[in-house]
Amino acid sequence: IPPYNLTLVNNTSCSVRDKVKDPDFDSHKWWLGLMNNGYSNGTLADLVHENSKDTIVITLSSTYANMVKEDLNELNGKDLKRVRIIGISNTSLLPEKLIPVCMPYDDRLDGVKSEMKGTRSDFPQRAARHFVNSIWTNSKRANYENHAQLVEEALRKMGRPTPIPERVRLNDNQIEQLMIELWDYADGKVGRMLRILRDEKKVACEQKRCSEIFKRAKNRRLALI
């Protein structure tokens, strides 16, 4: 069975945009095509309607919200009350009737007192996990308004995240030269070098990139001795 490997994100080898022949690719039209050509047992609206006794948690990024928003817009009022949309901070991307069931998660999930810190790319998943484990579990019979209020109260306790310091972006050759100049100060250790670059020199450099450039700087320094 081949692994699932398909995404709406651009500039990746598994982007669906590169596998569709239509040059004017539209994620919403693609989604409807899947629904209408036998590739699915039904729409999301159908799924919610069929599970009439359940709370349905839908995790969405902005990209995927654009894909399924018209599908979800087909929900009737009764079914919509059981839906909780989580992960999308810009609710203006959604049809107006879906906005009330969006839970108000924001950057406070990465607040100084939060236990759910992480990267921006996995924000929707972390928010959904927090909702299921910390909100819904203790208030299964609450309506969407009460759930939104409980989310807001939980976020308020987490505070705001620590501001990310602005760092200078240098190319690999510039960082390599800087490493050579800082070699003795960093005691020739890659971990200390990374901390000096990021904390003292305010240079943007990821750990993996730092390790690769560090090897080059080390070889170049040895050649100069």
Short mmCIF file of C-alpha atoms in Angstrom, two decimals:
data_model
loop_
_atom_site.label_atom_id
_atom_site.label_comp_id
_atom_site.label_asym_id
_atom_site.label_seq_id
_atom_site.Cartn_x
_atom_site.Cartn_y
_atom_site.Cartn_z
CA ILE A 1 0.00 0.00 0.00
CA PRO A 2 1.65 3.27 -1.03
CA PRO A 3 1.97 5.86 1.75
CA TYR A 4 -0.26 8.92 1.74
CA ASN A 5 1.90 11.79 0.58
CA LEU A 6 -0.12 14.66 -0.84
CA THR A 7 -0.33 18.28 0.23
CA LEU A 8 -1.66 21.65 -0.87
CA VAL A 9 1.61 23.32 0.09
CA ASN A 10 3.55 24.70 -2.87
CA ASN A 11 7.16 23.94 -3.79
CA THR A 12 7.20 20.36 -2.51
CA SER A 13 7.54 17.11 -4.45
CA CYS A 14 4.18 15.91 -3.15
CA SER A 15 2.16 19.02 -3.93
CA VAL A 16 -1.18 18.17 -5.52
CA ARG A 17 -0.92 21.38 -7.55
CA ASP A 18 1.84 19.78 -9.62
CA LYS A 19 -0.21 16.65 -10.26
CA VAL A 20 -3.34 18.38 -11.63
CA LYS A 21 -3.31 19.24 -15.32
CA ASP A 22 -5.48 22.36 -15.00
CA PRO A 23 -3.06 25.34 -14.82
CA ASP A 24 -5.67 27.31 -12.85
CA PHE A 25 -5.69 24.92 -9.92
CA ASP A 26 -8.29 25.69 -7.28
CA SER A 27 -8.24 23.62 -4.09
CA HIS A 28 -11.97 24.03 -3.54
CA LYS A 29 -12.83 22.77 -7.04
CA TRP A 30 -10.40 19.87 -6.57
CA TRP A 31 -12.10 18.94 -3.30
CA LEU A 32 -15.55 19.01 -4.96
CA GLY A 33 -14.16 16.87 -7.76
CA LEU A 34 -13.13 14.23 -5.23
CA MET A 35 -16.55 14.35 -3.62
CA ASN A 36 -18.47 14.12 -6.90
CA ASN A 37 -16.44 11.42 -8.64
CA GLY A 38 -16.68 8.54 -6.23
CA TYR A 39 -13.40 9.11 -4.38
CA SER A 40 -15.17 9.72 -1.08
CA ASN A 41 -18.08 8.26 0.87
CA GLY A 42 -19.49 11.75 1.30
CA THR A 43 -18.75 15.34 2.12
CA LEU A 44 -17.68 16.69 5.50
CA ALA A 45 -21.20 18.03 5.91
CA ASP A 46 -22.51 14.50 5.34
CA LEU A 47 -20.07 13.12 7.90
CA VAL A 48 -21.22 15.60 10.55
CA HIS A 49 -24.88 14.92 9.79
CA GLU A 50 -24.45 11.14 10.00
CA ASN A 51 -22.77 11.36 13.41
CA SER A 52 -25.67 13.21 14.95
CA LYS A 53 -24.76 12.54 18.59
CA ASP A 54 -21.11 13.53 18.43
CA THR A 55 -19.11 16.70 18.79
CA ILE A 56 -17.02 17.04 15.62
CA VAL A 57 -13.61 18.71 16.01
CA ILE A 58 -12.20 19.91 12.68
CA THR A 59 -8.58 21.07 12.61
CA LEU A 60 -7.85 23.55 9.82
CA SER A 61 -4.98 25.69 8.61
CA SER A 62 -5.77 28.64 6.34
CA THR A 63 -4.81 26.61 3.27
CA TYR A 64 -7.15 23.74 4.02
CA ALA A 65 -9.91 26.05 5.22
CA ASN A 66 -10.08 27.45 1.71
CA MET A 67 -10.42 23.92 0.36
CA VAL A 68 -13.36 22.78 2.51
CA LYS A 69 -15.13 25.99 3.51
CA GLU A 70 -17.97 25.64 0.99
CA ASP A 71 -18.42 22.01 1.98
CA LEU A 72 -18.81 23.03 5.64
CA ASN A 73 -21.06 25.90 4.63
CA GLU A 74 -23.66 23.29 3.63
CA LEU A 75 -24.16 22.31 7.28
CA ASN A 76 -27.61 23.02 8.63
CA GLY A 77 -27.94 25.02 11.85
CA LYS A 78 -28.51 22.01 14.09
CA ASP A 79 -25.47 20.12 12.81
CA LEU A 80 -23.26 23.20 12.86
CA LYS A 81 -23.81 23.60 16.61
CA ARG A 82 -21.93 20.34 17.16
CA VAL A 83 -18.87 21.43 15.17
CA ARG A 84 -15.73 23.01 16.64
CA ILE A 85 -13.29 24.47 14.10
CA ILE A 86 -9.79 24.82 15.51
CA GLY A 87 -6.49 26.18 14.23
CA ILE A 88 -7.45 29.00 11.90
CA SER A 89 -6.76 32.41 13.40
CA ASN A 90 -8.00 34.47 10.43
CA THR A 91 -11.68 33.57 10.55
CA SER A 92 -12.48 36.08 7.80
CA LEU A 93 -11.42 33.34 5.36
CA LEU A 94 -14.53 31.37 6.30
CA PRO A 95 -18.21 31.90 5.46
CA GLU A 96 -19.87 34.05 8.11
CA LYS A 97 -22.06 31.30 9.52
CA LEU A 98 -18.99 29.16 10.39
CA ILE A 99 -17.22 31.84 12.40
CA PRO A 100 -19.16 31.35 15.70
CA VAL A 101 -18.00 27.73 16.01
CA CYS A 102 -14.31 28.64 15.56
CA MET A 103 -12.49 28.30 18.87
CA PRO A 104 -10.43 31.45 19.67
CA TYR A 105 -6.95 29.90 19.78
CA ASP A 106 -4.11 32.35 19.12
CA ASP A 107 -0.39 32.84 19.87
CA ARG A 108 -1.06 32.59 23.61
CA LEU A 109 -0.91 28.81 23.08
CA ASP A 110 2.85 29.48 22.97
CA GLY A 111 2.69 31.77 26.00
CA VAL A 112 5.31 31.79 28.74
CA LYS A 113 3.13 29.60 30.99
CA SER A 114 1.86 27.28 28.26
CA GLU A 115 2.63 23.56 28.26
CA MET A 116 1.68 23.32 24.56
CA LYS A 117 4.51 25.31 22.96
CA GLY A 118 5.67 24.31 19.49
CA THR A 119 6.28 25.45 15.95
CA ARG A 120 3.85 27.52 13.94
CA SER A 121 3.44 24.72 11.40
CA ASP A 122 1.84 22.39 13.96
CA PHE A 123 -0.25 25.07 15.69
CA PRO A 124 -3.65 23.67 14.52
CA GLN A 125 -2.81 20.19 15.80
CA ARG A 126 -1.55 21.47 19.15
CA ALA A 127 -4.65 23.62 19.56
CA ALA A 128 -6.90 20.65 18.78
CA ARG A 129 -5.07 18.50 21.29
CA HIS A 130 -5.47 21.16 23.95
CA PHE A 131 -9.17 21.50 23.19
CA VAL A 132 -9.88 17.78 23.35
CA ASN A 133 -7.75 17.07 26.43
CA SER A 134 -8.33 20.21 28.48
CA ILE A 135 -11.65 21.71 27.36
CA TRP A 136 -14.02 19.19 25.82
CA THR A 137 -13.12 16.34 28.21
CA ASN A 138 -14.37 18.39 31.15
CA SER A 139 -17.36 19.97 29.40
CA LYS A 140 -18.77 17.53 26.89
CA ARG A 141 -22.31 18.91 27.08
CA ALA A 142 -21.32 22.58 26.71
CA ASN A 143 -22.39 24.52 23.61
CA TYR A 144 -19.95 26.21 21.26
CA GLU A 145 -20.29 29.57 23.03
CA ASN A 146 -19.33 28.05 26.38
CA HIS A 147 -16.47 26.13 24.80
CA ALA A 148 -15.15 29.34 23.24
CA GLN A 149 -15.31 31.04 26.64
CA LEU A 150 -13.44 28.17 28.30
CA VAL A 151 -10.74 28.35 25.61
CA GLU A 152 -10.37 32.08 26.16
CA GLU A 153 -10.04 31.59 29.92
CA ALA A 154 -7.37 28.91 29.43
CA LEU A 155 -5.38 31.07 27.00
CA ARG A 156 -5.53 34.05 29.32
CA LYS A 157 -3.66 32.04 31.96
CA MET A 158 -0.90 31.15 29.50
CA GLY A 159 0.16 34.74 28.87
CA ARG A 160 1.85 36.02 25.74
CA PRO A 161 4.84 34.28 24.13
CA THR A 162 8.34 35.61 24.55
CA PRO A 163 9.13 37.89 21.57
CA ILE A 164 11.36 36.24 18.98
CA PRO A 165 14.56 38.29 18.68
CA GLU A 166 15.37 39.72 15.26
CA ARG A 167 18.45 38.07 13.79
CA VAL A 168 20.61 38.99 10.81
CA ARG A 169 20.49 36.62 7.85
CA LEU A 170 23.89 35.78 6.37
CA ASN A 171 24.81 33.38 3.58
CA ASP A 172 26.80 30.20 4.28
CA ASN A 173 30.16 31.71 3.29
CA GLN A 174 29.65 34.69 5.61
CA ILE A 175 28.74 32.42 8.53
CA GLU A 176 31.73 30.18 7.81
CA GLN A 177 34.09 33.15 7.96
CA LEU A 178 32.48 34.34 11.17
CA MET A 179 32.92 30.88 12.70
CA ILE A 180 36.64 30.93 11.90
CA GLU A 181 36.97 34.30 13.60
CA LEU A 182 35.06 33.02 16.65
CA TRP A 183 36.71 29.60 16.77
CA ASP A 184 38.82 30.07 19.88
CA TYR A 185 36.05 31.96 21.66
CA ALA A 186 33.73 29.00 21.02
CA ASP A 187 36.45 26.54 22.15
CA GLY A 188 36.01 24.77 18.82
CA LYS A 189 32.65 23.34 19.94
CA VAL A 190 29.65 23.38 17.61
CA GLY A 191 27.06 23.75 20.38
CA ARG A 192 28.79 26.78 21.87
CA MET A 193 29.29 28.22 18.40
CA LEU A 194 25.57 28.03 17.71
CA ARG A 195 24.76 29.82 20.96
CA ILE A 196 27.30 32.58 20.25
CA LEU A 197 25.99 33.09 16.73
CA ARG A 198 22.36 33.24 17.77
CA ASP A 199 22.49 34.85 21.22
CA GLU A 200 25.48 37.19 21.00
CA LYS A 201 25.95 37.93 17.30
CA LYS A 202 22.20 37.80 16.57
CA VAL A 203 22.76 35.74 13.43
CA ALA A 204 19.96 33.51 12.14
CA CYS A 205 21.22 29.94 11.84
CA GLU A 206 19.38 26.65 12.34
CA GLN A 207 21.06 23.83 14.23
CA LYS A 208 21.43 21.52 11.21
CA ARG A 209 22.74 24.33 9.03
CA CYS A 210 25.16 25.36 11.77
CA SER A 211 26.56 21.81 11.99
CA GLU A 212 27.13 21.62 8.24
CA ILE A 213 28.88 25.01 8.05
CA PHE A 214 30.85 24.21 11.20
CA LYS A 215 32.41 21.16 9.48
CA ARG A 216 33.47 23.33 6.55
CA ALA A 217 34.91 25.97 8.87
CA LYS A 218 36.81 23.29 10.79
CA ASN A 219 38.34 21.83 7.61
CA ARG A 220 39.23 25.27 6.32
CA ARG A 221 40.85 26.22 9.64
CA LEU A 222 42.91 23.03 9.70
CA ALA A 223 44.10 23.76 6.19
CA LEU A 224 45.35 27.17 7.34
CA ILE A 225 47.38 25.76 10.23
#
